PDB file of C-alpha atoms in Angstrom:
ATOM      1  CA  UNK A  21     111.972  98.184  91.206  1.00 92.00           C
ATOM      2  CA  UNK A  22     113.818  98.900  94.336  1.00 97.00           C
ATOM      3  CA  UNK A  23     111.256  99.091  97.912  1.00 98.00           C
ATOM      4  CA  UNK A  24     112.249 102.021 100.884  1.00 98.00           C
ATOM      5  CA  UNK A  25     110.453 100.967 103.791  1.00 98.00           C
ATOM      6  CA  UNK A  26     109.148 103.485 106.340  1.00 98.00           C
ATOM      7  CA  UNK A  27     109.547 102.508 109.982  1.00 98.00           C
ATOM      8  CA  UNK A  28     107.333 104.806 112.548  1.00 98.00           C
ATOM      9  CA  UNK A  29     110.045 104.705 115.796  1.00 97.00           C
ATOM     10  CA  UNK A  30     108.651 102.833 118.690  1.00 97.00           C
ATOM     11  CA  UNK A  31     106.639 104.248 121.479  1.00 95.00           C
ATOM     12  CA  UNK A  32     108.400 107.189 123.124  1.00 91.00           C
ATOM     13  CA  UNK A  33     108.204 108.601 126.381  1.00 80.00           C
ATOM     14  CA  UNK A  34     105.306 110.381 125.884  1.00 67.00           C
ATOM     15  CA  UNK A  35     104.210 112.339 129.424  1.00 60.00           C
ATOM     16  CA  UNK A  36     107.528 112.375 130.358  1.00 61.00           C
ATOM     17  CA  UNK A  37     110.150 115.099 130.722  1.00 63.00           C
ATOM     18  CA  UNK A  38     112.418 113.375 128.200  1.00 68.00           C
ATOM     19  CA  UNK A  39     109.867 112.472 125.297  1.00 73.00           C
ATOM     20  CA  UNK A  40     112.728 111.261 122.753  1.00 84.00           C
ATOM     21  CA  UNK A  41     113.544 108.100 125.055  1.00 90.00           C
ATOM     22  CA  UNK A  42     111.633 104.462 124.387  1.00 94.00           C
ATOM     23  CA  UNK A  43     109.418 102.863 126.336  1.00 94.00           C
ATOM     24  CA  UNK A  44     110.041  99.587 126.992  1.00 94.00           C
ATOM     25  CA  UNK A  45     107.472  98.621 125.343  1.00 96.00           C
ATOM     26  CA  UNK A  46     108.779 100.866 122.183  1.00 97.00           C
ATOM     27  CA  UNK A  47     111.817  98.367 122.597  1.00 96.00           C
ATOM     28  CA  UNK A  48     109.640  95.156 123.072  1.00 97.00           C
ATOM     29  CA  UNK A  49     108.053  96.786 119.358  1.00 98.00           C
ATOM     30  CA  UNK A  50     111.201  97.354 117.497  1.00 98.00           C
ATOM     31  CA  UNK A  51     112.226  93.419 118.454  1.00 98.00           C
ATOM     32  CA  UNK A  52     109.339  91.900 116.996  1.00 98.00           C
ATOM     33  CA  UNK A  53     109.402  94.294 113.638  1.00 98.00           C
ATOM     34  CA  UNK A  54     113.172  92.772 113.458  1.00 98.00           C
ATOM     35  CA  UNK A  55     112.226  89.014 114.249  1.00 98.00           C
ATOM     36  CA  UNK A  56     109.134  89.812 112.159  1.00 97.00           C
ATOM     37  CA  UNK A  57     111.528  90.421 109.110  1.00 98.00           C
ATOM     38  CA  UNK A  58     113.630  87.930 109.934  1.00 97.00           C
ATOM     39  CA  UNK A  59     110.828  85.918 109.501  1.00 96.00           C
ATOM     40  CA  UNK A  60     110.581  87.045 105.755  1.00 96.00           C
ATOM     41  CA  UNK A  61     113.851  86.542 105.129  1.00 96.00           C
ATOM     42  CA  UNK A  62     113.770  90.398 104.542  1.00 96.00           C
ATOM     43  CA  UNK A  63     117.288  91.930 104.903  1.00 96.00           C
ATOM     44  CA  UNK A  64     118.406  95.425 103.838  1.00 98.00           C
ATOM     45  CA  UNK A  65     120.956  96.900 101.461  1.00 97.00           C
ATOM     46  CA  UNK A  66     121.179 100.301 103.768  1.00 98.00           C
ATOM     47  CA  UNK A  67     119.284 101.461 106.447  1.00 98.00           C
ATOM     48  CA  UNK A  68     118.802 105.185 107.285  1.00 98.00           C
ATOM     49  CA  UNK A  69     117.712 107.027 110.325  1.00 98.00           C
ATOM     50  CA  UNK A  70     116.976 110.667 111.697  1.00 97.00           C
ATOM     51  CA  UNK A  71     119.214 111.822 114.006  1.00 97.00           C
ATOM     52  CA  UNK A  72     116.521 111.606 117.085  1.00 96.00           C
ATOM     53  CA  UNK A  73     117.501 108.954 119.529  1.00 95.00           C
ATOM     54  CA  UNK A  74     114.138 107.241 119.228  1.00 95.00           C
ATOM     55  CA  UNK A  75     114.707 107.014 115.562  1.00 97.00           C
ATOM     56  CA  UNK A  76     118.054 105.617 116.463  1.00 97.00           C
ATOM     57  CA  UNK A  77     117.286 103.218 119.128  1.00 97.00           C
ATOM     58  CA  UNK A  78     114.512 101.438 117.199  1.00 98.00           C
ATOM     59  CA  UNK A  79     116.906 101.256 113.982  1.00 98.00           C
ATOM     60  CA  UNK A  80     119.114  99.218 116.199  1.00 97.00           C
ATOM     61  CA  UNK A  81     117.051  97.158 117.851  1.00 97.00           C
ATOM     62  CA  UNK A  82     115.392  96.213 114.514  1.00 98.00           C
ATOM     63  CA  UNK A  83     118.501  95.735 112.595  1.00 98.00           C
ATOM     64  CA  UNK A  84     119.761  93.221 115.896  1.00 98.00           C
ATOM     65  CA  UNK A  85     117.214  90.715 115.194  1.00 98.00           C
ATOM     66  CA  UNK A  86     117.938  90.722 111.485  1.00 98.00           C
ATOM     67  CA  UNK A  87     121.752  90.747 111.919  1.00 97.00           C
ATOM     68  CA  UNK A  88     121.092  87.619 114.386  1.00 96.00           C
ATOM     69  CA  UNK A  89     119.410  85.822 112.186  1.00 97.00           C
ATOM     70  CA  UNK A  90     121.856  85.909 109.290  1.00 96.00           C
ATOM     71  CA  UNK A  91     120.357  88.800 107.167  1.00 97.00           C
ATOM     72  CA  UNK A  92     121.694  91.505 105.827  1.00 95.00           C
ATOM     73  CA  UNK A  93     121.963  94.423 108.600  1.00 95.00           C
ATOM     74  CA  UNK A  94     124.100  97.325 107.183  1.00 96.00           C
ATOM     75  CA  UNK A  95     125.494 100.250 109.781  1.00 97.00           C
ATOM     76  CA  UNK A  96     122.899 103.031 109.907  1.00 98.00           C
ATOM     77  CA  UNK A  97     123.213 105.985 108.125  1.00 97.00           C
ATOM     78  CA  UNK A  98     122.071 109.036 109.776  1.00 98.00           C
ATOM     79  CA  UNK A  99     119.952 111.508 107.885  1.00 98.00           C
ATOM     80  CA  UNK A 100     118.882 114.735 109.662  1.00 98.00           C
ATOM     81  CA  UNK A 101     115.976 115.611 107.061  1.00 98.00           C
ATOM     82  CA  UNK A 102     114.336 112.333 108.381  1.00 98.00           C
ATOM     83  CA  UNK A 103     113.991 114.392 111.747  1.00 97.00           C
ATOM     84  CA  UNK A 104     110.314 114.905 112.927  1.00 96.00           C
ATOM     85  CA  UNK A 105     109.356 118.515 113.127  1.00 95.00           C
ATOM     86  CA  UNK A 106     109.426 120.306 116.497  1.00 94.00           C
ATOM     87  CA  UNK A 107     106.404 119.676 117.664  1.00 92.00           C
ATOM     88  CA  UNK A 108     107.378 121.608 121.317  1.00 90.00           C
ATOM     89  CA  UNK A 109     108.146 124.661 119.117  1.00 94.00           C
ATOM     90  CA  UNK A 110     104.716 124.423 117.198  1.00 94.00           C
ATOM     91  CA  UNK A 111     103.179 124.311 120.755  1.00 92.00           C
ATOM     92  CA  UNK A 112     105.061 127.755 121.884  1.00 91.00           C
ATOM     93  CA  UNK A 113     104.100 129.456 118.850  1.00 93.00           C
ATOM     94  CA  UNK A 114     101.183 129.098 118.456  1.00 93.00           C
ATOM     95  CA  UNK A 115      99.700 127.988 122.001  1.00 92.00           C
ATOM     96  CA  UNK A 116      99.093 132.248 123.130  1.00 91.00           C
ATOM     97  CA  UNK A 117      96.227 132.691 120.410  1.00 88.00           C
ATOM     98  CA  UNK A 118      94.557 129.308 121.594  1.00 90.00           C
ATOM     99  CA  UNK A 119      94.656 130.224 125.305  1.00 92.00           C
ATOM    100  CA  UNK A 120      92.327 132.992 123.863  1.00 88.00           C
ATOM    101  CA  UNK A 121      89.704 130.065 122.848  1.00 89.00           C
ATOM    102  CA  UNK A 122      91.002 127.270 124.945  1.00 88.00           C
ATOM    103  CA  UNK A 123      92.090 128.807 128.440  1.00 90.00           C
ATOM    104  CA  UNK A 124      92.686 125.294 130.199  1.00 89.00           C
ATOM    105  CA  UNK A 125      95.275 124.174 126.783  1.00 88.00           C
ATOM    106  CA  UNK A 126      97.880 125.266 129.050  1.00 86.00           C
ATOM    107  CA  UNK A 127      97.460 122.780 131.810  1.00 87.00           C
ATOM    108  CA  UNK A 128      96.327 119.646 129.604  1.00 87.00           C
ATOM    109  CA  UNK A 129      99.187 120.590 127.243  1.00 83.00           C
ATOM    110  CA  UNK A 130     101.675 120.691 130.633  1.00 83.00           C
ATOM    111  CA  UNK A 131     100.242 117.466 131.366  1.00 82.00           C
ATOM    112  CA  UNK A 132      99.515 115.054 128.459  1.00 77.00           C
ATOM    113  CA  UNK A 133     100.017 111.723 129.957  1.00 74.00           C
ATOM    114  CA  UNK A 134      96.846 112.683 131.643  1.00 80.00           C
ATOM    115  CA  UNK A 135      94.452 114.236 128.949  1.00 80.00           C
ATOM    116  CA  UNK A 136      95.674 112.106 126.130  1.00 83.00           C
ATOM    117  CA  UNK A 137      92.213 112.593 124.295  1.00 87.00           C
ATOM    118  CA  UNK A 138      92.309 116.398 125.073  1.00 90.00           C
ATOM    119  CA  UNK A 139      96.017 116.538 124.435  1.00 89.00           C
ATOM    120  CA  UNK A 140      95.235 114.906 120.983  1.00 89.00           C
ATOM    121  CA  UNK A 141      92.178 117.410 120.559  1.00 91.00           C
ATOM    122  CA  UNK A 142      93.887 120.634 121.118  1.00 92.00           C
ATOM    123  CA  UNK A 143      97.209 119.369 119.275  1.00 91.00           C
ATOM    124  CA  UNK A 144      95.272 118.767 116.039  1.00 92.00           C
ATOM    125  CA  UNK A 145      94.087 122.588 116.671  1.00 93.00           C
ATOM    126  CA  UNK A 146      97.299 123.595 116.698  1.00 94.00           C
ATOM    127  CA  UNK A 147      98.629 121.641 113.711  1.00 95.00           C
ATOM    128  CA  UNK A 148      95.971 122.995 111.927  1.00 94.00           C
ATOM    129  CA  UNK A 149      97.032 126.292 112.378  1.00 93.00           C
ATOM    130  CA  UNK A 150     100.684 125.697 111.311  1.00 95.00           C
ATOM    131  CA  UNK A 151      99.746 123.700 107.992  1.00 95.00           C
ATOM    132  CA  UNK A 152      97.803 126.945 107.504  1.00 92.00           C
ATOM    133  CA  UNK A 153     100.985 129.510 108.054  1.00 91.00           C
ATOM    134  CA  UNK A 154      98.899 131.011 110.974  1.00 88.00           C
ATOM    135  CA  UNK A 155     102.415 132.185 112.613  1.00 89.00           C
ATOM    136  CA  UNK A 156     105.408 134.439 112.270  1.00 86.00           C
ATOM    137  CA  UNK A 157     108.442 133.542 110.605  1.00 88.00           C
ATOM    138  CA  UNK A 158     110.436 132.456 113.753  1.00 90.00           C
ATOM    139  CA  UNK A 159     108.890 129.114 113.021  1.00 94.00           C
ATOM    140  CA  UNK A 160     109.550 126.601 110.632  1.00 96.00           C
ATOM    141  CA  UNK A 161     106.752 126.526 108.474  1.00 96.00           C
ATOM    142  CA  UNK A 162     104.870 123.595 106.833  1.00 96.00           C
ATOM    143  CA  UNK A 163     106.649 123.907 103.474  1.00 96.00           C
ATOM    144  CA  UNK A 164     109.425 124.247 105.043  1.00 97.00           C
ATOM    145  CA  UNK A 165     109.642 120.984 106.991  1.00 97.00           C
ATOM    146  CA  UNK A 166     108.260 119.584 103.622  1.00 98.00           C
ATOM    147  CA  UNK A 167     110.976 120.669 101.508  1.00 98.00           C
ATOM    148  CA  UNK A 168     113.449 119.464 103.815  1.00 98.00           C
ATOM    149  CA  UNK A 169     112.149 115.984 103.933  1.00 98.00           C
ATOM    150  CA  UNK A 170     111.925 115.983  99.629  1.00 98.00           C
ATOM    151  CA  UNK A 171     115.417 117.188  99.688  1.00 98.00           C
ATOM    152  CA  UNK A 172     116.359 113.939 102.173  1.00 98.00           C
ATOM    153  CA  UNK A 173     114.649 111.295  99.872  1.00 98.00           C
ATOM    154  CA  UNK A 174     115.874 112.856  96.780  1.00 98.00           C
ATOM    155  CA  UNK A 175     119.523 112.513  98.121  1.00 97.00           C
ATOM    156  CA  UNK A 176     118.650 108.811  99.082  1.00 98.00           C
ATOM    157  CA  UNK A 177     116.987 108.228  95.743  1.00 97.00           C
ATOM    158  CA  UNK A 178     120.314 109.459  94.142  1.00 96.00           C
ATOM    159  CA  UNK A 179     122.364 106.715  95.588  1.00 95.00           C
ATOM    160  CA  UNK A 180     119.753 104.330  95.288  1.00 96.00           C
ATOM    161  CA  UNK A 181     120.855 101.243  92.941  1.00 93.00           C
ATOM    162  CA  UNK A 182     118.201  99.349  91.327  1.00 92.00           C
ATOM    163  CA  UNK A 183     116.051  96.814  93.122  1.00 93.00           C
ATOM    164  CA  UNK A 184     117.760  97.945  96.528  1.00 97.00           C
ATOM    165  CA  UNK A 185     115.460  97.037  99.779  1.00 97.00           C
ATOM    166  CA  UNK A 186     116.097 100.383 102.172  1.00 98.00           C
ATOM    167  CA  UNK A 187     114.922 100.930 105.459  1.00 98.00           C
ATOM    168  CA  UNK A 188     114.073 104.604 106.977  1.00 98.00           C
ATOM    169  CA  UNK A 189     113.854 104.515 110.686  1.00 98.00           C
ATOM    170  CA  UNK A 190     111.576 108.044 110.973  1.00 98.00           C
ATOM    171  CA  UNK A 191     108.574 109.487 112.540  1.00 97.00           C
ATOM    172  CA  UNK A 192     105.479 110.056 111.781  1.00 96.00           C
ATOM    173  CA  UNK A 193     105.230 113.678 110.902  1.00 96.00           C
ATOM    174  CA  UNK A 194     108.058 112.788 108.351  1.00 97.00           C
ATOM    175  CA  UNK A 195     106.086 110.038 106.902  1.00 97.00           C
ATOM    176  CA  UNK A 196     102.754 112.727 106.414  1.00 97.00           C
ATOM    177  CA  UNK A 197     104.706 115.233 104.572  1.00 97.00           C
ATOM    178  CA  UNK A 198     106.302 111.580 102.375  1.00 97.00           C
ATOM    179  CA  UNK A 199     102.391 110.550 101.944  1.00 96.00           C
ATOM    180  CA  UNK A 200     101.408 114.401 100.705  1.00 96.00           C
ATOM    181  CA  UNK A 201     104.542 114.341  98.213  1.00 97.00           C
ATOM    182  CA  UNK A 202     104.068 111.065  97.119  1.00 97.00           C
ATOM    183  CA  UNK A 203     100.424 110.598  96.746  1.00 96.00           C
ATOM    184  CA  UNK A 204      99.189 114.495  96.266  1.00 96.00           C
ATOM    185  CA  UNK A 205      96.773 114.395  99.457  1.00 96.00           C
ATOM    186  CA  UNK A 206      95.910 117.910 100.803  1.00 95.00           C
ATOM    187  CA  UNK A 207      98.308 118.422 103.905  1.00 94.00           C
ATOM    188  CA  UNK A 208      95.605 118.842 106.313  1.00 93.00           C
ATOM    189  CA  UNK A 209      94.472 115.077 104.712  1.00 95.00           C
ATOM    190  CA  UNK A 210      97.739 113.812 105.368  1.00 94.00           C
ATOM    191  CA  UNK A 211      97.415 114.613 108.963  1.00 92.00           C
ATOM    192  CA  UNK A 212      93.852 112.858 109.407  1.00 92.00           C
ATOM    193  CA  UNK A 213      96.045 109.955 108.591  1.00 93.00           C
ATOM    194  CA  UNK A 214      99.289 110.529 110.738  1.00 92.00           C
ATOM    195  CA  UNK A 215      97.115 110.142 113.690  1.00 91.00           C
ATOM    196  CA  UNK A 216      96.063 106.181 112.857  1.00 94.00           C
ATOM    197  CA  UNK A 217     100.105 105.673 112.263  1.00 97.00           C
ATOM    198  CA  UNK A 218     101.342 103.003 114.781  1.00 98.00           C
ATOM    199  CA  UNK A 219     104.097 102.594 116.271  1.00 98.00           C
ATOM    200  CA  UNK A 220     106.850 100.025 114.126  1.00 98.00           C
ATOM    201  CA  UNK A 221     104.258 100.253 111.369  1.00 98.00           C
ATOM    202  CA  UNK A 222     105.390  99.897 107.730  1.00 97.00           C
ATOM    203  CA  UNK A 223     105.171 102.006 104.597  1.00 97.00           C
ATOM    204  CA  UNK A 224     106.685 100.514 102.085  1.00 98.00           C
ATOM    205  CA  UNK A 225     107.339 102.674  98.574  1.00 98.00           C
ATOM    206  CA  UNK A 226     108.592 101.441  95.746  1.00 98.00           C
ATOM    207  CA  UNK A 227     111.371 103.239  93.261  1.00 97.00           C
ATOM    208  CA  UNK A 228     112.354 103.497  89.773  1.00 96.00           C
ATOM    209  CA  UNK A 229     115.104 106.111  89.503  1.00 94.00           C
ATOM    210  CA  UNK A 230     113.510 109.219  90.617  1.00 94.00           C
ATOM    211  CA  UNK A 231     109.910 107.598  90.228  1.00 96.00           C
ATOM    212  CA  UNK A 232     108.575 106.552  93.805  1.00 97.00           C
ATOM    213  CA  UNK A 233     104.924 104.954  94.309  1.00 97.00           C
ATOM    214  CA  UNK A 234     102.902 104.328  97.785  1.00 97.00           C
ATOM    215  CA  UNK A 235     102.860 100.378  97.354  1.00 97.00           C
ATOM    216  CA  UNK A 236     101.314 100.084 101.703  1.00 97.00           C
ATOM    217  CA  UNK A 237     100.660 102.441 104.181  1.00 97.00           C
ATOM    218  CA  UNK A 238     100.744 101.785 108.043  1.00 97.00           C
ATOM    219  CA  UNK A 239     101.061  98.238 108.122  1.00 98.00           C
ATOM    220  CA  UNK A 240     101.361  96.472 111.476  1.00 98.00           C
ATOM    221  CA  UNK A 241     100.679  92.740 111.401  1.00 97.00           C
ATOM    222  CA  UNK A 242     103.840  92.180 113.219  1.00 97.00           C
ATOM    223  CA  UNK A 243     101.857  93.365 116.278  1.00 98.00           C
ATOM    224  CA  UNK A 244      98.614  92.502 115.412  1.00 97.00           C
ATOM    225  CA  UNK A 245     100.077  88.579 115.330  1.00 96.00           C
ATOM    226  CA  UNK A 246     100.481  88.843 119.051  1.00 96.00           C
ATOM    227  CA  UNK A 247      97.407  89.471 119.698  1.00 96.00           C
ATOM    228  CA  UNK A 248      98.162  91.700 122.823  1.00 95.00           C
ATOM    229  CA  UNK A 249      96.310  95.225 122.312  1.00 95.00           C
ATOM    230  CA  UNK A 250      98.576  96.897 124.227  1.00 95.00           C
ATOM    231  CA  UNK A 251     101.321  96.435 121.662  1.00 97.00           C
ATOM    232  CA  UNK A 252      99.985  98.900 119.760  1.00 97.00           C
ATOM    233  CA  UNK A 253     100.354 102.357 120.425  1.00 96.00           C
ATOM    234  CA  UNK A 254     100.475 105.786 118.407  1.00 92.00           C
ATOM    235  CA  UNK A 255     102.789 108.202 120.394  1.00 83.00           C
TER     236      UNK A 255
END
C-alpha cells in the first residue's frame, strides 16, 4: 500500500492584516517536521501543495531538511483543490444575521489576536451555519468545497503508483472535509476535530488504487519531543 501524508501548514499570521504569511515560529515548525523525517529516513516520491503561500512556504521548508539530509525531496506540485476554504468570505456572509444575536461579533471578529477564545466561539457559530447551507448562493457552500477537495485527491490517486510515500502540504479545513470523506463522520463532527489540528501535524492515509484508509490523525510528536509548549499552536 502506498501512504499520502497530510501536513497542517505552520502557524500563520493570525491577527494580522496578512493572515497567509508564517510566523516564525510556523517556520521554526516546518524545520523540525523536515529534520523530524529526516530522522526516519522518510523521503517522498512527490509532494503536493495548495496554492496558498503558507501551504507553500512550509512545503519548502520541510522538503529543505529532507533534501539536506540526502532524502528524496521532489519539486512541489501545486494543487489548487488543496486550498482551504475562504474563511473571510464565510465571515461576510454570514456575520449580518449573527450581529442580530451577537452585536459585539463585529469588533472581536475585527480583532482576533485579542479575543482568541471569543474569536474561536463565534467562528464555530458561524461554521455551523455554513455546514448547514444557512446562506445564499453567492457563497461556496459546504458540498461544494467538499467536492472540490474529492475531485483533488481523486486526480492524485490517479497518478498514484503503488507503495508511493506522498506528501500534501494543506490546511486544516481541507483535511476536515478528507476526514468526513474518508471516515463517514457527520461534517459538523469533522469540525469538533479540525479545531484540536496542530500546526505541522500528520495524517497519514494509506492507498490501494482508489481505496484510501485513515491509518493516524493529527500526529505531532515532532513537537511534542521538544518539549517547549509554545511549539504548538492551532491557527
Amino acid at each position: 500500500m502506498g501512504s499520502i501524508y497530510l501536513i497542517r501548514h505552520g502557524q500563520a499570521s493570525f491577527g494580522a492584516d496578512d493572515y497567509d504569511v508564517l510566523s516564525e515560529i510556523g517556520i521554526r515548525q516546518a524545520e523540525i517536521l523536515g529534520r523530524h523525517f529526516s530522522q526516519l529516513g522518510l523521503g517522498f516520491d512527490r509532494c503536493l501543495s495548495g496554492e496558498l503561500r503558507r501551504q507553500q512556504h512550509t512545503a519548502q521548508a520541510t522538503l529543505a531538511q529532507i533534501g539536506s539530509a540526502g532524502l528524496p525531496a521532489p519539486k512541489i506540485e501545486i494543487e489548487p483543490a488543496f486550498n482551504e476554504f475562504d474563511a473571510d468570505a464565510v465571515i461576510r456572509a454570514l456575520l449580518p444575521h449573527l450581529l442580530e444575536e451577537e452585536p459585539q461579533a463585529l469588533e472581536v471578529l475585527r480583532n482576533p489576536g485579542q479575543n482568541r477564545n471569543e474569536f474561536q466561539r463565534l467562528f464555530a457559530r458561524l461554521i455551523g451555519c455554513w455546514l448547514n447551507g444557512e446562506h445564499d448562493e453567492s457563497l461556496t457552500s459546504w458540498a461544494s468545497f467538499v467536492g472540490t477537495v474529492r475531485d483533488g485527491l481523486e486526480r492524485l490517486l490517479a497518478r498514484a503508483n503503488p507503495r508511493q510515500n506522498i506528501a500534501v502540504f494543506t490546511s486544516g479545513g481541507t483535511i476536515t472535509a478528507l476526514l468526513h470523506l474518508i471516515t463517514g463522520i457527520p461534517a459538523r463532527q469533522a469540525f469538533e476535530m479540525n479545531w484540536q489540528i496542530v500546526n505541522t501535524s500528520l495524517n497519514r492515509l494509506k492507498f490501494r488504487g482508489s481505496e484510501v484508509t485513515l491509518a493516524s490523525f493529527n500526529s505531532y510528536t515532532h513537537l511534542e519531543l521538544l518539549k517547549t509548549p509554545e511549539l504548538i499552536t492551532y491557527r
